[in-house]
């Protein structure tokens, strides 16, 4: 369970705790949190409204956040890497926001 407002957690300078939550849970809260984290840390980037385009625009920001947090993107969590789990969680979060 996530305690705190997404915007408050997303505004932390260190994205590590939010990314770790998303990797370990991948639930609806993780999806919304990850979408908020990418938006917060993407200053100066305008996001398109179409889902495929917003995902493509947000993935480089997400990759920078993974690096900034010190997480090893290739670490396996179950059968999947941290990077692929975060990409999927972000994509689902953005898609759900647009419904």
mmCIF file of N, CA and C in Angstrom:
data_model
loop_
_atom_site.group_PDB
_atom_site.id
_atom_site.type_symbol
_atom_site.label_atom_id
_atom_site.label_comp_id
_atom_site.label_asym_id
_atom_site.label_seq_id
_atom_site.Cartn_x
_atom_site.Cartn_y
_atom_site.Cartn_z
ATOM 1 N N UNK A 1 0.847 -1.173 0.000
ATOM 2 C CA UNK A 1 0.000 0.000 0.000
ATOM 3 C C UNK A 1 0.894 1.238 0.000
ATOM 4 N N UNK A 2 0.488 2.232 -0.744
ATOM 5 C CA UNK A 2 1.246 3.470 -0.879
ATOM 6 C C UNK A 2 0.622 4.548 0.002
ATOM 7 N N UNK A 3 1.471 5.149 0.843
ATOM 8 C CA UNK A 3 1.000 6.210 1.729
ATOM 9 C C UNK A 3 1.587 7.528 1.265
ATOM 10 N N UNK A 4 0.741 8.438 0.834
ATOM 11 C CA UNK A 4 1.195 9.747 0.387
ATOM 12 C C UNK A 4 0.582 10.097 -0.952
ATOM 13 N N UNK A 5 0.574 11.383 -1.251
ATOM 14 C CA UNK A 5 0.039 11.855 -2.530
ATOM 15 C C UNK A 5 1.080 11.618 -3.616
ATOM 16 N N UNK A 6 0.624 11.183 -4.777
ATOM 17 C CA UNK A 6 1.544 10.907 -5.879
ATOM 18 C C UNK A 6 2.441 12.105 -6.178
ATOM 19 N N UNK A 7 1.847 13.296 -6.208
ATOM 20 C CA UNK A 7 2.603 14.494 -6.549
ATOM 21 C C UNK A 7 3.697 14.773 -5.520
ATOM 22 N N UNK A 8 3.404 14.519 -4.241
ATOM 23 C CA UNK A 8 4.399 14.726 -3.187
ATOM 24 C C UNK A 8 5.563 13.751 -3.337
ATOM 25 N N UNK A 9 5.246 12.493 -3.571
ATOM 26 C CA UNK A 9 6.292 11.484 -3.720
ATOM 27 C C UNK A 9 7.065 11.725 -5.015
ATOM 28 N N UNK A 10 6.367 12.118 -6.072
ATOM 29 C CA UNK A 10 7.018 12.376 -7.362
ATOM 30 C C UNK A 10 7.973 13.558 -7.286
ATOM 31 N N UNK A 11 7.735 14.469 -6.355
ATOM 32 C CA UNK A 11 8.574 15.673 -6.291
ATOM 33 C C UNK A 11 9.889 15.448 -5.539
ATOM 34 N N UNK A 12 10.087 14.246 -4.963
ATOM 35 C CA UNK A 12 11.371 13.961 -4.316
ATOM 36 C C UNK A 12 12.473 14.098 -5.354
ATOM 37 N N UNK A 13 13.619 14.657 -4.950
ATOM 38 C CA UNK A 13 14.743 14.786 -5.870
ATOM 39 C C UNK A 13 15.266 13.409 -6.287
ATOM 40 N N UNK A 14 15.263 12.466 -5.345
ATOM 41 C CA UNK A 14 15.720 11.108 -5.634
ATOM 42 C C UNK A 14 14.527 10.279 -6.096
ATOM 43 N N UNK A 15 14.513 9.857 -7.359
ATOM 44 C CA UNK A 15 13.384 9.068 -7.852
ATOM 45 C C UNK A 15 13.420 7.609 -7.400
ATOM 46 N N UNK A 16 14.499 7.199 -6.723
ATOM 47 C CA UNK A 16 14.684 5.797 -6.352
ATOM 48 C C UNK A 16 13.534 5.161 -5.604
ATOM 49 N N UNK A 17 13.019 5.785 -4.533
ATOM 50 C CA UNK A 17 11.921 5.140 -3.810
ATOM 51 C C UNK A 17 10.680 4.908 -4.675
ATOM 52 N N UNK A 18 10.331 5.858 -5.510
ATOM 53 C CA UNK A 18 9.163 5.686 -6.384
ATOM 54 C C UNK A 18 9.412 4.586 -7.409
ATOM 55 N N UNK A 19 10.614 4.556 -7.973
ATOM 56 C CA UNK A 19 10.937 3.522 -8.956
ATOM 57 C C UNK A 19 10.936 2.140 -8.302
ATOM 58 N N UNK A 20 11.500 2.053 -7.100
ATOM 59 C CA UNK A 20 11.528 0.773 -6.397
ATOM 60 C C UNK A 20 10.110 0.294 -6.099
ATOM 61 N N UNK A 21 9.238 1.214 -5.679
ATOM 62 C CA UNK A 21 7.839 0.841 -5.422
ATOM 63 C C UNK A 21 7.208 0.286 -6.701
ATOM 64 N N UNK A 22 7.441 0.983 -7.813
ATOM 65 C CA UNK A 22 6.834 0.560 -9.078
ATOM 66 C C UNK A 22 7.350 -0.807 -9.511
ATOM 67 N N UNK A 23 8.645 -1.058 -9.339
ATOM 68 C CA UNK A 23 9.215 -2.356 -9.719
ATOM 69 C C UNK A 23 8.630 -3.469 -8.858
ATOM 70 N N UNK A 24 8.507 -3.217 -7.577
ATOM 71 C CA UNK A 24 8.080 -4.268 -6.656
ATOM 72 C C UNK A 24 6.577 -4.506 -6.658
ATOM 73 N N UNK A 25 5.793 -3.516 -7.107
ATOM 74 C CA UNK A 25 4.341 -3.659 -7.031
ATOM 75 C C UNK A 25 3.660 -3.702 -8.390
ATOM 76 N N UNK A 26 3.912 -2.728 -9.246
ATOM 77 C CA UNK A 26 3.296 -2.711 -10.564
ATOM 78 C C UNK A 26 1.787 -2.588 -10.546
ATOM 79 N N UNK A 27 1.210 -2.200 -9.427
ATOM 80 C CA UNK A 27 -0.240 -2.071 -9.325
ATOM 81 C C UNK A 27 -0.698 -0.710 -9.861
ATOM 82 N N UNK A 28 -1.972 -0.431 -9.708
ATOM 83 C CA UNK A 28 -2.513 0.831 -10.198
ATOM 84 C C UNK A 28 -1.857 2.042 -9.559
ATOM 85 N N UNK A 29 -1.542 1.929 -8.269
ATOM 86 C CA UNK A 29 -0.860 3.040 -7.592
ATOM 87 C C UNK A 29 0.533 3.247 -8.187
ATOM 88 N N UNK A 30 1.233 2.156 -8.467
ATOM 89 C CA UNK A 30 2.568 2.258 -9.070
ATOM 90 C C UNK A 30 2.484 2.905 -10.450
ATOM 91 N N UNK A 31 1.462 2.550 -11.204
ATOM 92 C CA UNK A 31 1.294 3.115 -12.545
ATOM 93 C C UNK A 31 1.076 4.620 -12.471
ATOM 94 N N UNK A 32 0.200 5.055 -11.576
ATOM 95 C CA UNK A 32 -0.060 6.490 -11.426
ATOM 96 C C UNK A 32 1.159 7.212 -10.880
ATOM 97 N N UNK A 33 1.838 6.599 -9.930
ATOM 98 C CA UNK A 33 3.030 7.201 -9.346
ATOM 99 C C UNK A 33 4.111 7.381 -10.400
ATOM 100 N N UNK A 34 4.348 6.357 -11.194
ATOM 101 C CA UNK A 34 5.405 6.437 -12.197
ATOM 102 C C UNK A 34 5.078 7.483 -13.260
ATOM 103 N N UNK A 35 3.832 7.573 -13.667
ATOM 104 C CA UNK A 35 3.440 8.617 -14.617
ATOM 105 C C UNK A 35 3.680 9.996 -14.009
ATOM 106 N N UNK A 36 3.383 10.164 -12.726
ATOM 107 C CA UNK A 36 3.613 11.438 -12.036
ATOM 108 C C UNK A 36 5.096 11.754 -11.919
ATOM 109 N N UNK A 37 5.911 10.749 -11.619
ATOM 110 C CA UNK A 37 7.359 10.951 -11.483
ATOM 111 C C UNK A 37 7.949 11.412 -12.815
ATOM 112 N N UNK A 38 7.564 10.752 -13.899
ATOM 113 C CA UNK A 38 8.098 11.140 -15.215
ATOM 114 C C UNK A 38 7.664 12.562 -15.553
ATOM 115 N N UNK A 39 6.392 12.887 -15.332
ATOM 116 C CA UNK A 39 5.923 14.254 -15.606
ATOM 117 C C UNK A 39 6.692 15.271 -14.783
ATOM 118 N N UNK A 40 6.871 14.993 -13.487
ATOM 119 C CA UNK A 40 7.534 15.942 -12.602
ATOM 120 C C UNK A 40 8.986 16.192 -13.021
ATOM 121 N N UNK A 41 9.677 15.149 -13.412
ATOM 122 C CA UNK A 41 11.097 15.266 -13.729
ATOM 123 C C UNK A 41 11.359 15.605 -15.200
ATOM 124 N N UNK A 42 10.330 15.931 -15.936
ATOM 125 C CA UNK A 42 10.504 16.223 -17.363
ATOM 126 C C UNK A 42 10.311 17.702 -17.656
ATOM 127 N N UNK A 43 10.943 18.538 -16.875
ATOM 128 C CA UNK A 43 10.762 19.981 -17.051
ATOM 129 C C UNK A 43 11.145 20.398 -18.468
ATOM 130 N N UNK A 44 10.287 21.175 -19.069
ATOM 131 C CA UNK A 44 10.538 21.679 -20.413
ATOM 132 C C UNK A 44 10.084 20.761 -21.530
ATOM 133 N N UNK A 45 9.605 19.585 -21.194
ATOM 134 C CA UNK A 45 9.138 18.659 -22.229
ATOM 135 C C UNK A 45 7.621 18.732 -22.297
ATOM 136 N N UNK A 46 7.118 19.001 -23.498
ATOM 137 C CA UNK A 46 5.670 19.000 -23.682
ATOM 138 C C UNK A 46 5.234 17.611 -24.106
ATOM 139 N N UNK A 47 4.273 17.067 -23.392
ATOM 140 C CA UNK A 47 3.811 15.724 -23.714
ATOM 141 C C UNK A 47 2.618 15.777 -24.660
ATOM 142 N N UNK A 48 2.662 14.980 -25.714
ATOM 143 C CA UNK A 48 1.502 14.888 -26.617
ATOM 144 C C UNK A 48 0.337 14.215 -25.904
ATOM 145 N N UNK A 49 -0.846 14.355 -26.444
ATOM 146 C CA UNK A 49 -2.017 13.753 -25.815
ATOM 147 C C UNK A 49 -2.239 12.305 -26.269
ATOM 148 N N UNK A 50 -1.724 11.927 -27.417
ATOM 149 C CA UNK A 50 -1.915 10.556 -27.900
ATOM 150 C C UNK A 50 -1.035 9.595 -27.119
ATOM 151 N N UNK A 51 -1.605 8.478 -26.709
ATOM 152 C CA UNK A 51 -0.912 7.531 -25.832
ATOM 153 C C UNK A 51 0.419 7.041 -26.410
ATOM 154 N N UNK A 52 0.487 6.539 -27.641
ATOM 155 C CA UNK A 52 1.790 6.049 -28.122
ATOM 156 C C UNK A 52 2.863 7.144 -28.130
ATOM 157 N N UNK A 53 2.459 8.357 -28.467
ATOM 158 C CA UNK A 53 3.437 9.448 -28.537
ATOM 159 C C UNK A 53 3.890 9.896 -27.154
ATOM 160 N N UNK A 54 2.984 9.916 -26.188
ATOM 161 C CA UNK A 54 3.382 10.326 -24.837
ATOM 162 C C UNK A 54 4.288 9.258 -24.216
ATOM 163 N N UNK A 55 4.037 7.996 -24.529
ATOM 164 C CA UNK A 55 4.920 6.940 -24.026
ATOM 165 C C UNK A 55 6.309 7.115 -24.617
ATOM 166 N N UNK A 56 6.391 7.314 -25.919
ATOM 167 C CA UNK A 56 7.688 7.491 -26.578
ATOM 168 C C UNK A 56 8.428 8.705 -26.023
ATOM 169 N N UNK A 57 7.729 9.774 -25.727
ATOM 170 C CA UNK A 57 8.358 10.988 -25.197
ATOM 171 C C UNK A 57 8.806 10.801 -23.756
ATOM 172 N N UNK A 58 8.079 9.995 -23.000
ATOM 173 C CA UNK A 58 8.405 9.808 -21.590
ATOM 174 C C UNK A 58 9.477 8.771 -21.314
ATOM 175 N N UNK A 59 9.675 7.817 -22.220
ATOM 176 C CA UNK A 59 10.650 6.757 -21.963
ATOM 177 C C UNK A 59 12.079 7.269 -21.768
ATOM 178 N N UNK A 60 12.563 8.221 -22.561
ATOM 179 C CA UNK A 60 13.919 8.735 -22.289
ATOM 180 C C UNK A 60 14.035 9.385 -20.903
ATOM 181 N N UNK A 61 12.976 10.048 -20.459
ATOM 182 C CA UNK A 61 12.974 10.635 -19.111
ATOM 183 C C UNK A 61 13.047 9.511 -18.080
ATOM 184 N N UNK A 62 12.260 8.473 -18.278
ATOM 185 C CA UNK A 62 12.269 7.333 -17.365
ATOM 186 C C UNK A 62 13.657 6.700 -17.309
ATOM 187 N N UNK A 63 14.300 6.540 -18.452
ATOM 188 C CA UNK A 63 15.638 5.945 -18.489
ATOM 189 C C UNK A 63 16.642 6.816 -17.729
ATOM 190 N N UNK A 64 16.508 8.127 -17.834
ATOM 191 C CA UNK A 64 17.380 9.035 -17.075
ATOM 192 C C UNK A 64 17.124 8.892 -15.573
ATOM 193 N N UNK A 65 15.867 8.713 -15.191
ATOM 194 C CA UNK A 65 15.527 8.545 -13.776
ATOM 195 C C UNK A 65 16.079 7.235 -13.221
ATOM 196 N N UNK A 66 16.057 6.185 -14.023
ATOM 197 C CA UNK A 66 16.633 4.910 -13.594
ATOM 198 C C UNK A 66 18.122 5.103 -13.322
ATOM 199 N N UNK A 67 18.793 5.775 -14.239
ATOM 200 C CA UNK A 67 20.229 6.026 -14.070
ATOM 201 C C UNK A 67 20.493 6.916 -12.853
ATOM 202 N N UNK A 68 19.709 7.986 -12.711
ATOM 203 C CA UNK A 68 19.893 8.915 -11.594
ATOM 204 C C UNK A 68 19.700 8.215 -10.253
ATOM 205 N N UNK A 69 18.768 7.273 -10.202
ATOM 206 C CA UNK A 69 18.461 6.601 -8.942
ATOM 207 C C UNK A 69 19.536 5.594 -8.539
ATOM 208 N N UNK A 70 20.383 5.231 -9.485
ATOM 209 C CA UNK A 70 21.420 4.249 -9.188
ATOM 210 C C UNK A 70 20.958 2.813 -9.345
ATOM 211 N N UNK A 71 19.736 2.623 -9.838
ATOM 212 C CA UNK A 71 19.256 1.261 -10.074
ATOM 213 C C UNK A 71 19.960 0.674 -11.294
ATOM 214 N N UNK A 72 20.263 -0.604 -11.247
ATOM 215 C CA UNK A 72 20.818 -1.293 -12.402
ATOM 216 C C UNK A 72 19.650 -1.737 -13.266
ATOM 217 N N UNK A 73 19.535 -1.131 -14.440
ATOM 218 C CA UNK A 73 18.392 -1.386 -15.316
ATOM 219 C C UNK A 73 18.283 -2.837 -15.751
ATOM 220 N N UNK A 74 19.400 -3.562 -15.735
ATOM 221 C CA UNK A 74 19.405 -4.946 -16.211
ATOM 222 C C UNK A 74 19.143 -5.968 -15.106
ATOM 223 N N UNK A 75 19.050 -5.508 -13.857
ATOM 224 C CA UNK A 75 18.772 -6.425 -12.750
ATOM 225 C C UNK A 75 17.434 -7.112 -12.980
ATOM 226 N N UNK A 76 17.417 -8.409 -12.768
ATOM 227 C CA UNK A 76 16.192 -9.182 -12.962
ATOM 228 C C UNK A 76 15.352 -9.179 -11.690
ATOM 229 N N UNK A 77 14.067 -8.949 -11.871
ATOM 230 C CA UNK A 77 13.084 -9.105 -10.805
ATOM 231 C C UNK A 77 12.116 -10.151 -11.342
ATOM 232 N N UNK A 78 12.274 -11.359 -10.879
ATOM 233 C CA UNK A 78 11.552 -12.459 -11.503
ATOM 234 C C UNK A 78 12.160 -12.717 -12.869
ATOM 235 N N UNK A 79 11.332 -12.759 -13.888
ATOM 236 C CA UNK A 79 11.808 -13.037 -15.248
ATOM 237 C C UNK A 79 12.171 -11.783 -16.026
ATOM 238 N N UNK A 80 11.878 -10.605 -15.471
ATOM 239 C CA UNK A 80 12.015 -9.370 -16.234
ATOM 240 C C UNK A 80 13.046 -8.432 -15.614
ATOM 241 N N UNK A 81 13.606 -7.582 -16.457
ATOM 242 C CA UNK A 81 14.578 -6.603 -15.965
ATOM 243 C C UNK A 81 13.851 -5.419 -15.328
ATOM 244 N N UNK A 82 14.569 -4.702 -14.477
ATOM 245 C CA UNK A 82 14.028 -3.493 -13.859
ATOM 246 C C UNK A 82 13.552 -2.534 -14.951
ATOM 247 N N UNK A 83 14.371 -2.367 -15.979
ATOM 248 C CA UNK A 83 14.024 -1.441 -17.068
ATOM 249 C C UNK A 83 12.702 -1.832 -17.735
ATOM 250 N N UNK A 84 12.553 -3.104 -18.089
ATOM 251 C CA UNK A 84 11.322 -3.506 -18.788
ATOM 252 C C UNK A 84 10.102 -3.409 -17.879
ATOM 253 N N UNK A 85 10.259 -3.717 -16.593
ATOM 254 C CA UNK A 85 9.138 -3.585 -15.659
ATOM 255 C C UNK A 85 8.707 -2.124 -15.520
ATOM 256 N N UNK A 86 9.685 -1.214 -15.424
ATOM 257 C CA UNK A 86 9.348 0.205 -15.303
ATOM 258 C C UNK A 86 8.741 0.742 -16.587
ATOM 259 N N UNK A 87 9.261 0.319 -17.724
ATOM 260 C CA UNK A 87 8.677 0.764 -18.998
ATOM 261 C C UNK A 87 7.221 0.326 -19.113
ATOM 262 N N UNK A 88 6.940 -0.925 -18.784
ATOM 263 C CA UNK A 88 5.569 -1.433 -18.874
ATOM 264 C C UNK A 88 4.648 -0.733 -17.878
ATOM 265 N N UNK A 89 5.137 -0.514 -16.670
ATOM 266 C CA UNK A 89 4.341 0.152 -15.646
ATOM 267 C C UNK A 89 4.032 1.586 -16.055
ATOM 268 N N UNK A 90 5.037 2.289 -16.596
ATOM 269 C CA UNK A 90 4.831 3.662 -17.069
ATOM 270 C C UNK A 90 3.812 3.686 -18.215
ATOM 271 N N UNK A 91 3.970 2.790 -19.176
ATOM 272 C CA UNK A 91 3.065 2.760 -20.333
ATOM 273 C C UNK A 91 1.627 2.509 -19.886
ATOM 274 N N UNK A 92 1.440 1.593 -18.940
ATOM 275 C CA UNK A 92 0.091 1.332 -18.428
ATOM 276 C C UNK A 92 -0.470 2.542 -17.687
ATOM 277 N N UNK A 93 0.378 3.212 -16.921
ATOM 278 C CA UNK A 93 -0.069 4.403 -16.193
ATOM 279 C C UNK A 93 -0.525 5.509 -17.115
ATOM 280 N N UNK A 94 0.249 5.743 -18.160
ATOM 281 C CA UNK A 94 -0.116 6.793 -19.111
ATOM 282 C C UNK A 94 -1.390 6.430 -19.862
ATOM 283 N N UNK A 95 -1.500 5.152 -20.252
ATOM 284 C CA UNK A 95 -2.698 4.716 -20.965
ATOM 285 C C UNK A 95 -3.937 4.847 -20.086
ATOM 286 N N UNK A 96 -3.815 4.510 -18.806
ATOM 287 C CA UNK A 96 -4.960 4.605 -17.892
ATOM 288 C C UNK A 96 -5.357 6.053 -17.650
ATOM 289 N N UNK A 97 -4.365 6.953 -17.591
ATOM 290 C CA UNK A 97 -4.661 8.371 -17.387
ATOM 291 C C UNK A 97 -5.468 8.945 -18.542
ATOM 292 N N UNK A 98 -5.244 8.413 -19.746
ATOM 293 C CA UNK A 98 -5.887 9.001 -20.922
ATOM 294 C C UNK A 98 -7.308 8.499 -21.147
ATOM 295 N N UNK A 99 -7.743 7.523 -20.362
ATOM 296 C CA UNK A 99 -9.103 6.970 -20.558
ATOM 297 C C UNK A 99 -10.163 7.956 -20.103
#
